[in-house]
Coordinates of N, CA and C in Angstrom, one line a residue:
M1 N 6.8 7.3 -8.9 CA 6.0 6.2 -8.3 C 4.7 6.0 -9.1
A2 N 4.7 4.9 -9.8 CA 3.5 4.6 -10.7 C 2.8 3.4 -10.1
F3 N 1.5 3.6 -9.9 CA 0.6 2.5 -9.5 C -0.8 2.9 -9.8
D4 N -1.6 2.0 -10.0 CA -3.0 2.2 -10.3 C -3.8 2.4 -9.0
E5 N -4.4 3.5 -8.8 CA -5.1 3.8 -7.6 C -6.3 2.9 -7.3
D6 N -7.0 2.4 -8.4 CA -8.1 1.5 -8.2 C -7.6 0.2 -7.6
N7 N -6.4 -0.3 -8.0 CA -5.8 -1.5 -7.4 C -5.4 -1.3 -6.0
A8 N -4.8 -0.1 -5.7 CA -4.4 0.2 -4.3 C -5.7 0.2 -3.4
K9 N -6.8 0.7 -3.9 CA -8.0 0.8 -3.2 C -8.5 -0.7 -2.9
R10 N -8.4 -1.6 -3.9 CA -8.8 -2.9 -3.7 C -8.0 -3.6 -2.5
I11 N -6.7 -3.3 -2.5 CA -5.9 -3.8 -1.4 C -6.3 -3.2 -0.1
R12 N -6.4 -1.9 -0.1 CA -6.8 -1.2 1.2 C -8.1 -1.8 1.7
T13 N -9.1 -2.0 0.8 CA -10.4 -2.5 1.3 C -10.3 -3.9 1.9
F14 N -9.4 -4.8 1.3 CA -9.2 -6.1 1.8 C -8.6 -6.0 3.2
L15 N -7.5 -5.3 3.3 CA -6.8 -5.2 4.6 C -7.7 -4.6 5.7
Q16 N -8.5 -3.6 5.3 CA -9.5 -3.1 6.3 C -10.5 -4.1 6.7
Y17 N -11.0 -4.9 5.7 CA -12.0 -5.9 6.0 C -11.4 -7.0 7.0
K18 N -10.1 -7.3 6.8 CA -9.4 -8.2 7.7 C -9.0 -7.6 9.0
G19 N -9.2 -6.3 9.2 CA -8.8 -5.7 10.4 C -7.3 -5.5 10.6
A20 N -6.6 -5.5 9.5 CA -5.1 -5.4 9.6 C -4.7 -4.0 10.0
D21 N -3.7 -3.9 10.9 CA -3.1 -2.6 11.3 C -2.1 -2.3 10.2
F22 N -2.4 -1.3 9.3 CA -1.4 -1.1 8.2 C -1.3 0.4 7.9
F23 N -0.2 0.7 7.2 CA 0.0 2.0 6.7 C 0.7 1.8 5.3
E24 N 0.6 2.9 4.5 CA 1.1 2.8 3.1 C 2.5 3.6 3.0
K25 N 3.3 3.1 2.1 CA 4.6 3.7 1.9 C 4.9 3.6 0.4
K26 N 5.5 4.7 -0.1 CA 5.9 4.6 -1.5 C 7.3 3.9 -1.6
M27 N 7.4 2.9 -2.3 CA 8.5 2.0 -2.4 C 8.5 1.1 -3.6
F28 N 9.7 0.7 -4.0 CA 9.8 -0.2 -5.2 C 9.1 0.3 -6.4
G29 N 9.1 1.6 -6.6 CA 8.4 2.1 -7.8 C 6.9 2.1 -7.7
G30 N 6.3 1.9 -6.6 CA 4.9 1.9 -6.4 C 4.5 2.2 -5.0
I31 N 3.5 1.5 -4.5 CA 3.1 1.7 -3.1 C 3.0 0.3 -2.4
V32 N 3.5 0.3 -1.2 CA 3.5 -0.9 -0.4 C 2.6 -0.7 0.8
F33 N 2.1 -1.8 1.3 CA 1.3 -1.8 2.5 C 2.1 -2.5 3.6
M34 N 2.3 -1.7 4.7 CA 3.1 -2.2 5.8 C 2.1 -2.7 6.9
V35 N 2.2 -3.9 7.3 CA 1.3 -4.5 8.4 C 2.2 -4.8 9.6
D36 N 1.9 -4.2 10.7 CA 2.7 -4.4 11.9 C 4.2 -3.9 11.6
N37 N 4.3 -2.9 10.9 CA 5.6 -2.3 10.5 C 6.5 -3.2 9.7
K38 N 5.9 -4.1 9.0 CA 6.6 -5.0 8.1 C 6.0 -5.0 6.7
L39 N 6.8 -5.0 5.7 CA 6.2 -5.0 4.3 C 5.4 -6.3 4.1
C40 N 4.2 -6.1 3.7 CA 3.2 -7.2 3.5 C 2.9 -7.4 2.1
C41 N 2.6 -6.3 1.4 CA 2.2 -6.5 0.0 C 2.2 -5.1 -0.7
G42 N 2.0 -5.0 -2.0 CA 2.0 -3.7 -2.6 C 1.6 -3.9 -4.1
T43 N 1.7 -2.7 -4.8 CA 1.3 -2.8 -6.2 C 2.1 -1.7 -6.9
R44 N 2.4 -1.9 -8.2 CA 3.1 -1.0 -9.0 C 2.8 -1.2 -10.4
L45 N 3.0 -0.2 -11.2 CA 2.9 -0.3 -12.7 C 4.3 -0.6 -13.2
D46 N 4.4 -1.8 -13.9 CA 5.7 -2.1 -14.5 C 5.7 -1.4 -15.9
K47 N 6.6 -0.4 -16.0 CA 6.7 0.4 -17.2 C 7.2 -0.4 -18.4
K48 N 8.0 -1.5 -18.2 CA 8.5 -2.3 -19.3 C 7.4 -3.0 -20.0
V49 N 6.5 -3.5 -19.3 CA 5.4 -4.3 -19.9 C 4.0 -3.6 -19.8
G50 N 4.0 -2.5 -19.1 CA 2.7 -1.7 -19.0 C 1.7 -2.5 -18.3
E51 N 2.1 -3.2 -17.2 CA 1.1 -4.1 -16.5 C 1.2 -3.8 -15.0
N52 N 0.0 -3.8 -14.4 CA 0.0 -3.7 -12.9 C 0.4 -5.0 -12.2
L53 N 1.3 -4.9 -11.3 CA 1.8 -6.0 -10.6 C 1.4 -6.0 -9.1
L54 N 1.1 -7.1 -8.6 CA 0.9 -7.2 -7.1 C 2.1 -7.8 -6.5
L55 N 2.7 -7.0 -5.5 CA 3.9 -7.5 -4.8 C 3.4 -8.3 -3.6
C56 N 3.8 -9.5 -3.4 CA 3.4 -10.3 -2.3 C 4.7 -10.8 -1.5
R57 N 4.6 -10.8 -0.2 CA 5.6 -11.3 0.7 C 5.0 -12.5 1.3
I58 N 5.4 -13.7 0.9 CA 4.8 -15.0 1.3 C 5.8 -16.0 1.9
N59 N 5.3 -17.0 2.6 CA 6.2 -18.0 3.2 C 6.9 -18.8 2.2
D60 N 7.9 -19.6 2.7 CA 8.8 -20.4 1.8 C 8.0 -21.4 0.9
S61 N 7.1 -22.1 1.5 CA 6.4 -23.2 0.7 C 5.5 -22.5 -0.3
A62 N 4.8 -21.4 0.1 CA 4.0 -20.7 -0.9 C 4.8 -20.1 -2.0
Y63 N 6.0 -19.6 -1.6 CA 6.9 -19.0 -2.6 C 7.3 -20.1 -3.7
L64 N 7.7 -21.3 -3.2 CA 8.2 -22.3 -4.1 C 7.1 -22.8 -5.1
K65 N 5.8 -22.8 -4.6 CA 4.7 -23.2 -5.4 C 4.4 -22.0 -6.4
A66 N 4.5 -20.8 -5.9 CA 4.1 -19.6 -6.7 C 5.0 -19.4 -7.9
I67 N 6.3 -19.6 -7.7 CA 7.3 -19.3 -8.8 C 7.2 -20.3 -10.0
E68 N 6.4 -21.4 -9.8 CA 6.2 -22.3 -10.8 C 5.0 -21.9 -11.8
R69 N 4.3 -20.9 -11.3 CA 3.1 -20.4 -12.1 C 3.5 -19.4 -13.2
D70 N 2.8 -19.4 -14.3 CA 3.0 -18.5 -15.4 C 2.7 -17.0 -15.0
D71 N 1.8 -16.8 -14.1 CA 1.4 -15.5 -13.7 C 2.2 -14.9 -12.6
V72 N 3.3 -15.5 -12.2 CA 4.1 -15.1 -11.1 C 5.5 -14.9 -11.5
L73 N 6.1 -13.7 -11.1 CA 7.5 -13.4 -11.3 C 8.3 -13.3 -10.0
P74 N 9.4 -13.9 -9.9 CA 10.2 -13.6 -8.7 C 10.7 -12.2 -8.7
M75 N 10.8 -11.6 -7.5 CA 11.2 -10.2 -7.4 C 12.7 -10.2 -7.6
P76 N 13.2 -9.5 -8.6 CA 14.6 -9.5 -8.9 C 15.4 -8.7 -7.8
N77 N 16.6 -9.1 -7.7 CA 17.6 -8.4 -6.9 C 18.9 -8.4 -7.7
A78 N 19.9 -7.8 -7.3 CA 21.1 -7.6 -8.1 C 21.7 -9.0 -8.5
E79 N 21.7 -9.9 -7.6 CA 22.4 -11.2 -7.9 C 21.4 -12.4 -8.1
K80 N 20.3 -12.4 -7.3 CA 19.4 -13.5 -7.3 C 18.0 -13.0 -6.9
P81 N 16.9 -13.7 -7.1 CA 15.6 -13.3 -6.7 C 15.6 -13.1 -5.2
M82 N 14.8 -12.2 -4.7 CA 14.6 -12.0 -3.3 C 13.7 -13.0 -2.7
K83 N 14.2 -13.7 -1.7 CA 13.4 -14.8 -1.1 C 12.1 -14.3 -0.5
N84 N 11.1 -15.0 -0.7 CA 9.7 -14.7 -0.1 C 9.0 -13.6 -0.8
Y85 N 9.5 -12.9 -1.8 CA 8.9 -11.9 -2.5 C 8.6 -12.3 -4.0
V86 N 7.3 -12.1 -4.4 CA 7.0 -12.3 -5.8 C 6.1 -11.2 -6.3
F87 N 6.1 -11.1 -7.6 CA 5.1 -10.2 -8.3 C 4.1 -11.1 -9.0
I88 N 2.8 -10.7 -8.9 CA 1.8 -11.4 -9.6 C 1.3 -10.5 -10.7
T89 N 1.3 -11.1 -11.9 CA 0.9 -10.3 -13.1 C -0.6 -10.1 -13.0
E90 N -1.1 -9.1 -13.9 CA -2.5 -8.7 -13.8 C -3.5 -9.9 -13.9
I91 N -3.1 -10.8 -14.8 CA -4.1 -12.0 -15.0 C -4.2 -12.8 -13.7
G92 N -3.2 -12.8 -12.9 CA -3.2 -13.6 -11.7 C -3.9 -13.0 -10.5
W93 N -4.3 -11.7 -10.6 CA -5.0 -11.1 -9.5 C -6.2 -10.1 -10.0
A94 N -6.6 -10.3 -11.2 CA -7.7 -9.4 -11.7 C -9.0 -9.7 -11.0
R95 N -9.3 -11.0 -10.8 CA -10.5 -11.3 -10.1 C -10.3 -11.1 -8.6
N96 N -11.4 -10.7 -7.9 CA -11.3 -10.4 -6.5 C -10.9 -11.7 -5.7
Q97 N -11.4 -12.8 -6.1 CA -11.1 -14.1 -5.4 C -9.6 -14.4 -5.5
D98 N -9.0 -14.1 -6.7 CA -7.6 -14.3 -6.9 C -6.7 -13.3 -6.0
M99 N -7.2 -12.1 -6.0 CA -6.5 -11.1 -5.2 C -6.5 -11.5 -3.7
E100 N -7.7 -11.9 -3.3 CA -7.9 -12.2 -1.9 C -7.0 -13.4 -1.5
Y101 N -6.8 -14.4 -2.4 CA -6.0 -15.5 -2.2 C -4.5 -15.1 -1.9
W102 N -4.0 -14.2 -2.8 CA -2.6 -13.8 -2.6 C -2.5 -12.9 -1.3
L103 N -3.4 -12.0 -1.1 CA -3.3 -11.1 0.0 C -3.4 -11.9 1.3
Q104 N -4.2 -13.0 1.3 CA -4.3 -13.8 2.5 C -3.0 -14.5 2.8
L105 N -2.4 -15.0 1.8 CA -1.0 -15.6 1.9 C -0.1 -14.6 2.6
C106 N -0.2 -13.3 2.2 CA 0.7 -12.2 2.7 C 0.4 -12.0 4.2
L107 N -0.9 -11.9 4.5 CA -1.3 -11.7 5.9 C -0.9 -12.9 6.8
D108 N -1.0 -14.1 6.3 CA -0.7 -15.3 7.0 C 0.8 -15.3 7.3
F109 N 1.6 -14.9 6.4 CA 3.1 -14.9 6.6 C 3.6 -13.7 7.5
N110 N 2.8 -12.6 7.5 CA 3.3 -11.4 8.2 C 3.7 -11.6 9.6
P111 N 3.0 -12.3 10.5 CA 3.5 -12.5 11.9 C 4.8 -13.2 12.0
L112 N 5.2 -14.0 10.9 CA 6.5 -14.7 10.9 C 7.6 -14.0 10.3
A113 N 7.2 -13.0 9.5 CA 8.2 -12.2 8.7 C 9.1 -11.3 9.7
K114 N 10.3 -11.2 9.3 CA 11.2 -10.3 10.1 C 11.0 -8.9 9.6
A115 N 11.0 -7.9 10.5 CA 11.0 -6.5 10.2 C 12.4 -6.1 9.7
S116 N 12.4 -5.2 8.7 CA 13.7 -4.7 8.3 C 14.4 -3.9 9.4
K117 N 15.7 -3.9 9.3 CA 16.5 -3.2 10.3 C 16.4 -1.7 10.1
K118 N 16.3 -1.0 11.2 CA 16.2 0.5 11.1 C 17.6 1.0 10.8
K119 N 17.7 1.9 9.8 CA 19.0 2.5 9.4 C 19.3 3.8 10.2

């Protein structure tokens, strides 16, 4: 599990400031933040490009706008990108106001997101 602790701290600070009920879980090769027991966001170090990525779970319309940007990558799956999940490259969330924009999209979508099924 590779992730930058400073970036994880930035995410933690934002979620605490917003009063989100969250916990952390190692997942997707990094760390994710679960809000109301649903994956909300996360971060990981992409070893292929050596870049810290921000994982965001966002609504359909935000997703369609996001994937048109150069600093956004769809989250890959075996056959097709995972719906509502994107990775933001470092340039897209280096500034605090950019990070807050993405994390707010995640928090806005969280009440509408479905929780994963318990195995």
